[in-house]
XYZ file of C-alpha atoms in Angstrom:
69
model
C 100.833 79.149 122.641
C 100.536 81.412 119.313
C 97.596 82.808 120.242
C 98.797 84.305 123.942
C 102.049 85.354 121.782
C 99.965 87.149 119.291
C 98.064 88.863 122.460
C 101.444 89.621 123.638
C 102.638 91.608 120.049
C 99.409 93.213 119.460
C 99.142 94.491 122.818
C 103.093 95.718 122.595
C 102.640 97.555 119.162
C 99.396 99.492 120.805
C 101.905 100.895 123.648
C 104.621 101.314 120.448
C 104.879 105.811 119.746
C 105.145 106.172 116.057
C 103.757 108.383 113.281
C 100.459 108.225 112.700
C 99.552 109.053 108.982
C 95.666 110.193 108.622
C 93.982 108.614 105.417
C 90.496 110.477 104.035
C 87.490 108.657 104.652
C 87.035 106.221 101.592
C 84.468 107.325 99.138
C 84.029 104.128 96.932
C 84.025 100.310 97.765
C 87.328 98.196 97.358
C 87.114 95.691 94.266
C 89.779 92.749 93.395
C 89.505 90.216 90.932
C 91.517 87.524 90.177
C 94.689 88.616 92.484
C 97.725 86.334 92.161
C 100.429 86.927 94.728
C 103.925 85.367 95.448
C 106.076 86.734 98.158
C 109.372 88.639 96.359
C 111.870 86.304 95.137
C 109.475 83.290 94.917
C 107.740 81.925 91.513
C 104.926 79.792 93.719
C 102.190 81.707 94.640
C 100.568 82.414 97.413
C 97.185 83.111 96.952
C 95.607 82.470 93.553
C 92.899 84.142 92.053
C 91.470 85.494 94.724
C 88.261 87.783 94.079
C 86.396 90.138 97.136
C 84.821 93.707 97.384
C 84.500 94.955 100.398
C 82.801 98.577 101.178
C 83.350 101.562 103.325
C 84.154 100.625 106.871
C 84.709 96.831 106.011
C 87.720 95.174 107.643
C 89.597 92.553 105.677
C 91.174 89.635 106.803
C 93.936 87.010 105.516
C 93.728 83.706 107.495
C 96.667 81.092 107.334
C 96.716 77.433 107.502
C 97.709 77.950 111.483
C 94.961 80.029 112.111
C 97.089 83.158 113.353
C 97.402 85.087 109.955
């Protein structure tokens, strides 16, 4: 199931060493409007006009049509 496999990834890129690069603390909130977006080498979009704001501390999410994205 993709959600025991997606368990399964998170879990193993936790235990992953890598670099960790330390951002500042953000100051300001987080404003898009109207964002268009087709993955590199492809003329159909993705997402389409897509507006949001989000402030400090806010986590932002992109779900897919299977529910795992």
């Amino acid at each position: 199931h993709a959600i025991v496999r997606l368990g399964e990834l998170l879990t193993a890129a936790r235990n992953q060493a890598r670099d960790v690069v330390e951002l500042p603390v953000p100051q300001h909130e987080l404003r898009v409007e109207q964002l268009t977006v087709a993955p590199p080498g492809q003329t159909e979009a993705i997402l389409r006009h897509v507006t949001f704001s989000a402030d400090r501390g806010d986590a932002i999410g992109v779900i897919g049509p299977s529910g795992s994205g």
